[in-house]
Coordinates of C-alpha atoms in Angstrom, one line a residue:
Chain A
X670 CA 78.7 -40.2 177.0
X671 CA 80.5 -42.5 174.3
X672 CA 81.5 -39.2 172.4
X673 CA 83.7 -38.1 175.3
X674 CA 85.8 -41.5 175.2
X675 CA 86.8 -41.1 171.8
X676 CA 87.9 -37.5 172.3
X677 CA 90.7 -38.0 174.7
X678 CA 93.0 -37.6 172.0
X679 CA 95.4 -35.2 172.9
X680 CA 97.4 -32.9 170.6
X681 CA 100.6 -34.8 170.6
X682 CA 101.1 -38.5 170.2
X683 CA 103.7 -38.8 172.9
X684 CA 101.1 -38.1 175.6
X685 CA 98.3 -40.7 174.3
X686 CA 98.2 -43.8 176.5
X687 CA 97.9 -47.1 174.8
X688 CA 94.7 -47.9 176.3
X689 CA 93.0 -44.6 175.1
X690 CA 94.3 -45.2 171.7
X691 CA 92.7 -48.7 171.6
X692 CA 89.5 -47.3 172.9
X693 CA 89.6 -44.7 170.0
X694 CA 89.9 -47.4 167.4
X695 CA 86.9 -49.4 168.7
X696 CA 84.9 -46.2 169.0
X697 CA 85.9 -45.3 165.4
X698 CA 84.6 -48.4 164.0
X699 CA 81.5 -48.7 166.0
X700 CA 80.3 -44.9 165.6
X701 CA 81.6 -44.5 162.1
X702 CA 78.3 -45.0 160.6
X703 CA 75.4 -42.4 161.5
X704 CA 77.8 -39.8 163.0
X705 CA 79.9 -39.4 159.7
X706 CA 78.8 -36.5 157.7
X707 CA 78.1 -37.8 154.2
X708 CA 77.9 -36.2 151.0
X709 CA 74.5 -35.8 149.7
X710 CA 74.4 -38.1 146.8
X711 CA 76.4 -41.3 145.9
X712 CA 78.1 -40.6 142.7
X713 CA 79.8 -37.4 144.2
X714 CA 83.3 -37.6 145.2
X715 CA 84.0 -37.2 148.9
X716 CA 83.8 -33.6 149.9
X717 CA 87.2 -32.3 149.1
X718 CA 87.9 -29.2 150.8
X719 CA 86.0 -30.4 154.0
X720 CA 87.2 -33.5 155.4
X721 CA 84.4 -35.7 156.4
X722 CA 84.1 -35.8 160.1
X723 CA 83.6 -38.6 162.5
X724 CA 82.8 -38.8 166.0
X725 CA 84.9 -36.0 167.7
X726 CA 82.8 -33.5 166.1
X727 CA 79.7 -32.2 167.8
X728 CA 77.2 -31.9 165.0
X729 CA 75.5 -28.6 165.4
X730 CA 72.2 -28.0 163.6
X731 CA 71.3 -31.1 162.0
X732 CA 70.5 -34.5 163.2
X733 CA 72.7 -37.3 161.8
X734 CA 71.8 -38.5 158.4
X735 CA 69.4 -41.5 158.4
X736 CA 70.6 -44.9 157.6
X737 CA 69.4 -44.7 154.1
X738 CA 71.8 -42.0 153.4
X739 CA 74.6 -43.8 155.1
X740 CA 74.5 -46.3 152.5
X741 CA 76.1 -44.0 150.4
X742 CA 80.0 -43.9 149.7
X743 CA 81.5 -43.7 153.1
X744 CA 84.9 -41.8 152.7
X745 CA 87.8 -43.9 153.8
X746 CA 88.6 -41.7 156.7
X747 CA 86.3 -43.4 159.2
X748 CA 87.2 -47.0 158.1
X749 CA 90.8 -46.9 158.5
X750 CA 92.3 -47.0 161.9
X751 CA 93.7 -43.8 162.8
X752 CA 97.4 -43.9 162.2
X753 CA 99.3 -41.5 164.6
X754 CA 101.2 -39.6 162.0
X755 CA 100.9 -39.0 158.3
X756 CA 103.0 -36.3 157.5
X757 CA 105.0 -36.1 154.3
X758 CA 104.3 -32.4 153.1
X759 CA 102.1 -31.5 155.7
X760 CA 103.1 -28.8 157.9
X761 CA 103.1 -30.1 161.5
X762 CA 101.4 -32.2 164.1
X763 CA 101.2 -35.9 164.7
X764 CA 97.6 -36.9 166.2
X765 CA 96.0 -33.3 165.2
X766 CA 93.7 -33.6 168.2
X767 CA 90.7 -34.3 166.0
X768 CA 90.6 -37.8 167.1
X769 CA 90.0 -40.7 164.9
X770 CA 89.8 -38.9 161.6
X771 CA 93.3 -37.8 160.9
X772 CA 93.5 -39.3 157.5
X773 CA 91.9 -36.3 155.7
X774 CA 93.1 -34.0 158.4
X775 CA 96.8 -34.8 158.5
X776 CA 96.8 -35.7 154.8
X777 CA 99.5 -34.0 152.6
X778 CA 98.1 -30.8 151.3
X779 CA 98.6 -32.1 147.7
X780 CA 96.0 -34.7 148.6
X781 CA 93.2 -32.0 149.5
X782 CA 94.3 -30.1 146.3
X783 CA 93.8 -33.2 144.1
X784 CA 90.5 -33.7 145.8
X785 CA 89.2 -30.2 145.2
X786 CA 90.5 -30.4 141.5
X787 CA 88.5 -33.6 141.0
X788 CA 85.4 -32.0 142.2
X789 CA 85.8 -29.3 139.9
X790 CA 86.4 -31.8 137.1
X791 CA 83.2 -33.8 138.0
X792 CA 81.0 -30.7 138.4
X793 CA 82.3 -29.6 134.7
X794 CA 81.4 -33.0 133.3
X795 CA 78.1 -32.8 134.9
X796 CA 77.1 -29.2 133.7
X797 CA 78.8 -28.7 130.5
X798 CA 79.1 -32.1 128.6
X799 CA 76.2 -34.2 127.2
X800 CA 75.1 -36.9 129.5
X801 CA 71.8 -38.7 128.7
X802 CA 72.2 -40.4 132.2
X803 CA 72.1 -37.2 134.2
X804 CA 69.5 -37.3 136.9
X805 CA 67.0 -34.4 137.6
X806 CA 68.9 -31.4 136.8
X807 CA 67.7 -29.2 139.8
X808 CA 69.6 -31.5 141.9
X809 CA 72.5 -32.3 139.8
X810 CA 74.9 -29.6 141.0
X811 CA 74.6 -30.6 144.7
X812 CA 78.3 -30.5 145.4
X813 CA 78.5 -26.9 144.1
X814 CA 81.9 -25.1 144.5
X815 CA 83.1 -21.8 143.4
X816 CA 86.5 -22.4 142.5
X817 CA 85.6 -23.7 138.9
X818 CA 83.6 -20.7 138.0
X819 CA 86.2 -18.3 139.7
X820 CA 88.9 -20.0 137.6
X821 CA 86.8 -19.7 134.3
X822 CA 85.9 -16.0 134.7
X823 CA 89.5 -15.2 135.5
X824 CA 90.7 -17.1 132.5
X825 CA 88.1 -15.4 130.2
X826 CA 89.0 -12.1 131.7
X827 CA 92.6 -12.8 130.8
X828 CA 92.0 -14.3 127.4
X829 CA 90.0 -11.0 126.3
X830 CA 92.6 -9.0 127.8
X831 CA 95.4 -10.6 126.0
X832 CA 93.5 -10.4 122.6
X833 CA 92.8 -6.7 123.0
X834 CA 95.5 -4.5 121.8
X835 CA 94.8 -1.5 123.7
X836 CA 92.9 -1.0 127.0
X837 CA 93.9 -4.3 128.3
X838 CA 93.1 -3.3 131.9
X839 CA 89.8 -2.1 131.0
X840 CA 88.7 -5.0 129.0
X841 CA 89.8 -7.3 131.9
X842 CA 88.0 -5.3 134.5
X843 CA 84.8 -5.1 132.4
X844 CA 84.8 -8.6 131.6
X845 CA 85.2 -9.8 135.1
X846 CA 82.5 -7.2 136.5
X847 CA 80.2 -8.1 133.9
X848 CA 80.3 -11.9 134.4
X849 CA 80.2 -11.6 138.1
X850 CA 77.7 -9.1 138.5
X851 CA 75.7 -10.8 135.7
X852 CA 75.8 -14.1 137.5
X853 CA 74.6 -12.6 140.6
X854 CA 71.8 -10.6 138.9
X855 CA 70.6 -13.5 137.1
X856 CA 70.3 -15.7 140.2
X857 CA 68.3 -12.9 141.8
X858 CA 66.1 -12.8 138.9
X859 CA 65.4 -16.5 139.1
X860 CA 64.7 -16.3 142.7
X861 CA 62.2 -13.1 142.2
X862 CA 60.4 -15.0 139.6
X863 CA 59.5 -17.4 142.2
X864 CA 61.8 -20.1 141.2
X865 CA 63.4 -22.5 143.5
X866 CA 67.0 -22.4 143.1
X867 CA 69.9 -22.1 145.5
X868 CA 72.0 -18.8 145.4
X869 CA 75.4 -20.4 145.3
X870 CA 74.2 -23.4 143.4
X871 CA 73.1 -21.1 140.5
X872 CA 76.3 -18.9 140.8
X873 CA 78.3 -22.2 140.4
X874 CA 76.1 -23.2 137.7
X875 CA 76.4 -20.0 135.5
X876 CA 80.1 -20.1 136.0
X877 CA 80.6 -23.6 134.9
X878 CA 78.5 -22.8 131.9
X879 CA 81.1 -20.3 130.9
X880 CA 83.5 -23.1 129.8
X881 CA 82.7 -23.3 126.3
X882 CA 82.8 -19.6 125.9
X883 CA 86.4 -19.8 127.4
X884 CA 87.4 -22.3 124.8
X885 CA 85.7 -20.1 122.2
X886 CA 87.7 -17.0 123.5
X887 CA 91.0 -19.1 123.4
X888 CA 90.6 -20.2 119.9
X889 CA 89.7 -16.6 118.6
X890 CA 92.6 -15.3 120.3
X891 CA 94.7 -17.8 118.4
X892 CA 92.9 -17.4 115.0
X893 CA 92.4 -13.9 113.8
X894 CA 90.1 -14.6 110.7
X895 CA 86.6 -13.2 111.5
X896 CA 84.7 -15.8 109.9
X897 CA 86.2 -18.5 112.0
X898 CA 85.7 -16.4 115.0
X899 CA 82.2 -15.9 114.2
X900 CA 81.4 -19.5 113.7
X901 CA 83.4 -20.6 116.9
X902 CA 81.5 -18.0 118.9
X903 CA 78.1 -19.0 117.7
X904 CA 78.9 -22.7 118.5
X905 CA 80.4 -22.1 121.7
X906 CA 77.6 -19.7 122.6
X907 CA 74.9 -22.5 121.7
X908 CA 76.8 -25.0 123.8
X909 CA 76.8 -22.7 126.6
X910 CA 73.1 -21.9 126.4
X911 CA 72.4 -25.5 126.1
X912 CA 74.3 -26.4 129.2
X913 CA 72.5 -23.9 131.3
X914 CA 68.9 -24.4 129.9
X915 CA 67.8 -27.4 131.9
X916 CA 68.9 -26.1 135.5
X917 CA 67.5 -22.8 134.9
X918 CA 64.1 -24.0 133.3
X919 CA 63.6 -26.7 136.0
X920 CA 63.8 -24.2 138.6
X921 CA 61.2 -22.1 137.6
X922 CA 57.3 -22.1 137.0
X923 CA 56.9 -23.5 133.3
X924 CA 54.9 -20.2 132.5
X925 CA 58.1 -18.2 133.4
X926 CA 60.6 -20.3 131.7
X927 CA 61.3 -17.7 128.9
X928 CA 61.6 -14.8 131.6
X929 CA 64.3 -16.8 133.4
X930 CA 66.2 -18.0 130.4
X931 CA 66.3 -14.9 128.1
X932 CA 68.5 -12.7 130.4
X933 CA 71.0 -15.7 130.5
X934 CA 71.1 -16.0 126.8
X935 CA 71.4 -12.2 126.6
X936 CA 74.7 -12.4 128.9
X937 CA 76.1 -14.9 126.9
X938 CA 75.4 -13.2 123.7
X939 CA 77.0 -10.0 125.1
X940 CA 80.2 -12.2 126.1
X941 CA 80.3 -13.6 122.7
X942 CA 80.0 -10.3 121.1
X943 CA 83.1 -9.2 123.3
X944 CA 84.9 -12.2 122.2
X945 CA 84.3 -11.5 118.3
X946 CA 84.6 -7.8 118.6
X947 CA 87.7 -7.7 120.5
X948 CA 90.5 -6.4 118.2
Chain B
X1258 CA 109.7 -15.5 175.0
X1259 CA 109.0 -17.4 171.8
X1260 CA 111.3 -17.0 169.1
X1261 CA 108.8 -17.8 166.5
X1262 CA 106.8 -14.6 167.2
X1263 CA 107.3 -12.9 163.9
X1264 CA 108.1 -9.7 165.8
X1265 CA 105.0 -9.5 167.7
X1266 CA 104.8 -8.7 171.4
X1267 CA 104.8 -12.2 173.1
X1268 CA 102.2 -13.2 175.4
X1269 CA 103.1 -13.8 179.1
X1270 CA 101.6 -17.1 178.9
X1271 CA 104.9 -19.0 178.5
X1272 CA 103.5 -21.4 175.8
X1273 CA 104.9 -21.3 172.3
X1274 CA 102.9 -22.0 169.3
X1275 CA 101.7 -25.2 168.7
X1276 CA 101.7 -25.4 165.3
X1277 CA 104.1 -22.7 163.9
X1278 CA 104.1 -23.9 160.4
X1279 CA 100.2 -23.7 160.0
X1280 CA 100.3 -20.2 161.9
X1281 CA 103.0 -19.3 159.3
X1282 CA 100.9 -20.3 156.2
X1283 CA 97.9 -18.8 157.8
X1284 CA 99.4 -15.2 157.9
X1285 CA 101.8 -15.7 154.9
X1286 CA 99.2 -15.4 152.0
X1287 CA 97.0 -12.8 153.8
X1288 CA 100.2 -10.7 154.1
X1289 CA 101.3 -11.5 150.7
X1290 CA 98.2 -10.3 149.1
X1291 CA 98.1 -7.3 151.2
X1292 CA 101.9 -6.6 150.5
X1293 CA 101.6 -7.2 146.8
X1294 CA 98.5 -5.0 146.3
X1295 CA 100.4 -2.1 148.2
X1296 CA 103.7 -2.4 146.6
X1297 CA 102.6 -3.4 143.2
X1298 CA 101.9 0.3 142.2
X1299 CA 105.5 0.8 142.5
X1300 CA 106.9 -1.7 140.1
X1301 CA 104.0 -3.3 138.0
X1302 CA 102.5 -1.5 135.3
X1303 CA 99.6 -3.7 134.3
X1304 CA 96.4 -3.6 136.3
X1305 CA 95.6 -7.3 135.0
X1306 CA 98.6 -8.7 136.7
X1307 CA 97.9 -6.8 139.8
X1308 CA 94.3 -8.0 139.8
X1309 CA 95.1 -11.7 139.0
X1310 CA 97.8 -12.0 141.4
X1311 CA 96.0 -10.3 144.5
X1312 CA 93.0 -12.0 143.8
X1313 CA 94.7 -15.4 143.4
X1314 CA 96.7 -14.8 146.7
X1315 CA 93.4 -14.0 148.5
X1316 CA 91.7 -17.0 147.2
X1317 CA 94.6 -19.2 148.3
X1318 CA 94.4 -17.7 151.8
X1319 CA 90.8 -18.2 151.8
X1320 CA 91.2 -21.9 151.0
X1321 CA 94.1 -22.3 153.6
X1322 CA 92.1 -20.7 156.3
X1323 CA 89.0 -22.3 155.7
X1324 CA 90.5 -25.9 155.2
X1325 CA 93.8 -25.9 157.3
X1326 CA 94.2 -23.4 159.8
X1327 CA 90.7 -23.4 160.9
X1328 CA 90.7 -27.0 161.7
X1329 CA 94.2 -26.9 163.3
X1330 CA 94.3 -23.8 165.0
X1331 CA 91.0 -23.4 166.6
X1332 CA 89.3 -26.8 165.8
X1333 CA 86.3 -25.4 163.9
X1334 CA 84.9 -26.1 160.5
X1335 CA 82.0 -24.8 158.4
X1336 CA 80.6 -25.6 155.2
X1337 CA 77.5 -25.7 153.2
X1338 CA 75.6 -28.6 152.1
X1339 CA 72.5 -29.4 149.8
X1340 CA 70.3 -31.8 151.3
X1341 CA 68.1 -34.3 149.5
X1342 CA 65.2 -32.0 149.8
X1343 CA 67.3 -29.4 147.8
X1344 CA 67.6 -27.1 150.6
X1345 CA 70.9 -25.3 151.3
X1346 CA 72.1 -26.0 154.8
X1347 CA 75.0 -24.4 156.5
X1348 CA 77.0 -27.0 158.8
X1349 CA 79.1 -25.8 161.6
X1350 CA 81.2 -28.2 163.6
X1351 CA 83.5 -28.0 166.5
X1352 CA 85.8 -30.1 168.6
X1353 CA 84.7 -31.5 171.8
X1354 CA 85.0 -29.2 174.8
X1355 CA 88.1 -30.9 176.1
X1356 CA 90.0 -30.7 172.9
X1357 CA 88.8 -27.1 172.3
X1358 CA 90.0 -26.1 175.9
X1359 CA 93.4 -27.7 175.1
X1360 CA 93.9 -25.7 171.8
X1361 CA 96.9 -23.4 172.0
X1362 CA 96.0 -19.8 173.3
X1363 CA 98.7 -18.4 171.1
X1364 CA 97.4 -20.2 168.0
X1365 CA 93.9 -19.1 168.6
X1366 CA 94.7 -15.5 169.3
X1367 CA 96.7 -15.4 166.2
X1368 CA 94.1 -16.9 164.2
X1369 CA 91.3 -14.5 165.1
X1370 CA 93.3 -11.5 165.3
X1371 CA 94.9 -11.7 161.8
X1372 CA 91.4 -12.7 160.5
X1373 CA 89.9 -9.5 161.7
X1374 CA 92.9 -7.5 161.1
X1375 CA 93.1 -8.3 157.3
X1376 CA 89.5 -7.4 156.8
X1377 CA 90.1 -4.1 158.5
X1378 CA 93.1 -3.7 156.2
X1379 CA 91.1 -4.2 153.0
X1380 CA 88.4 -1.8 154.2
X1381 CA 91.0 0.8 154.7
X1382 CA 92.6 0.2 151.3
X1383 CA 89.1 0.3 149.9
X1384 CA 88.4 3.8 151.3
X1385 CA 91.7 4.9 149.8
X1386 CA 90.8 3.8 146.2
X1387 CA 87.2 5.3 146.7
X1388 CA 88.8 8.6 147.6
X1389 CA 91.0 8.3 144.3
X1390 CA 88.0 7.2 142.3
X1391 CA 89.8 4.1 141.1
X1392 CA 87.0 1.6 140.1
X1393 CA 89.5 -0.9 139.1
X1394 CA 91.2 -1.4 142.3
X1395 CA 87.8 -1.0 144.1
X1396 CA 87.1 -4.3 142.2
X1397 CA 90.1 -6.1 143.6
X1398 CA 89.2 -4.9 147.0
X1399 CA 85.7 -6.0 146.6
X1400 CA 86.7 -9.3 145.8
X1401 CA 89.4 -9.8 148.6
X1402 CA 87.0 -8.4 151.1
X1403 CA 84.3 -10.9 150.2
X1404 CA 86.7 -13.7 150.9
X1405 CA 87.9 -12.4 153.9
X1406 CA 84.5 -11.8 155.2
X1407 CA 83.1 -15.0 154.3
X1408 CA 85.8 -16.5 156.5
X1409 CA 85.0 -14.3 159.3
X1410 CA 81.3 -14.9 159.3
X1411 CA 81.8 -18.6 158.9
X1412 CA 84.0 -19.2 161.7
X1413 CA 82.4 -16.7 164.0
X1414 CA 79.1 -18.6 163.6
X1415 CA 80.7 -21.7 164.2
X1416 CA 82.4 -20.5 167.2
X1417 CA 79.0 -19.4 168.5
X1418 CA 77.6 -22.7 167.9
X1419 CA 80.4 -24.4 169.7
X1420 CA 79.9 -22.2 172.8
X1421 CA 76.2 -23.3 172.6
X1422 CA 77.2 -26.9 172.4
X1423 CA 79.7 -26.7 175.2
X1424 CA 76.8 -25.0 177.5
X1425 CA 74.4 -27.7 176.5
X1426 CA 76.9 -30.4 177.2
X1427 CA 78.1 -28.9 180.4
X1428 CA 74.6 -28.6 181.7
X1429 CA 73.7 -32.1 180.8
X1430 CA 76.9 -33.6 182.4
X1431 CA 76.1 -31.7 185.7
X1432 CA 72.5 -32.9 185.5
X1433 CA 73.6 -36.5 184.8
X1434 CA 76.4 -36.4 187.5
X1435 CA 73.7 -35.1 189.9
X1436 CA 71.4 -37.8 189.3
X1437 CA 74.0 -40.4 189.6
X1438 CA 75.3 -38.9 192.9
X1439 CA 71.8 -39.0 194.3
X1440 CA 71.4 -42.6 193.2
X1441 CA 74.6 -43.8 194.7
X1442 CA 73.9 -42.0 197.8
X1443 CA 70.3 -43.7 198.1
X1444 CA 71.8 -47.3 197.2
X1445 CA 74.4 -46.7 200.0
X1446 CA 71.6 -45.9 202.3

């Protein structure tokens, strides 16, 4: 049971014997390959909020990834020898008891935050910005996360609420509820049409596609001229729809593409209308 | 017994919290979200601010519990991955049995109890706003409740998985020890 050897790391560094520590180092370097949980595709950054595990963890429902996938970017965790402590801003503990992967576990909180942020930025770039080298859109948002959509929806609600001169609370609540419920319903729509899309991936996608409308709402808040508003909203609306199109259309049967895309377009149009009409 | 008890009744176990700072942060954001929501009606006028601050605190709490206190206090971790076939897969991981057994009892007790209590508190607040027909506040509560329940479900599934793993591991160990004992007995003979 080689697993158990590497797991004799106690909670506190002081009680760790030297021999055990050396054993851990050996086991880490030996076992770092297939036992490591790896991100699904090469270009994506290491999973931010979830530190990539190595040996002490018992993998529960999936067999370890094959060696093909283990060629992908192995996060720095398993390669580095486990330092006993790495605590600048991190709350507590030396060796955290998680054995040979303390780098992401005892890393300063700021590092985890930075990784999460970079994940958001990457997803944004993937979804919203023109990218001729984008791989199959159905697989593009593998590293879905809901933080980006959360921030964008709240930002849009805040902007709309700020632009409104009366009934600010209602505007915010309506915008938030509309966008959240709308994303859920649109996803259900695709699923019920027999499409192949994953619930959270789709939610994440629809949230990220709100980014152009966020920019549009911000500009409209700053400039009051209705012509400019109209133009800006039309442009950002087209941009949002263009961003959502490849993902949605690849998920459904080609004959039902329009059925899946029309509601998305409708939702963005209604948001656009909210932006223009807000007074 | 322990001075870091935050006023709770201390357990007779005699051990202190092993990770007081993590425990503190674990409780901090939950308590802040609940407190802000309850007290905000007294001194904050704007619903938007109440919404944004409460939901932000709840989201921070979600992140802290999932990424920090889950790993440190109870040795569990859960997340979702999309594999090469494009299927969504929920991953649950736990520490090895030895390390799990060594987890500080107070830490785990605090972790689980605060997790469940916050969800109950949000449900109670939700019932209040339902009675008062405040749809706006119901929205806030729905979001916070979703976040709490997500964490509860994730960690509970993870713990069940961990128990199954432990049982499998234990029976495997017993079986292998048994066979090796028999073998050594025979070799002696």
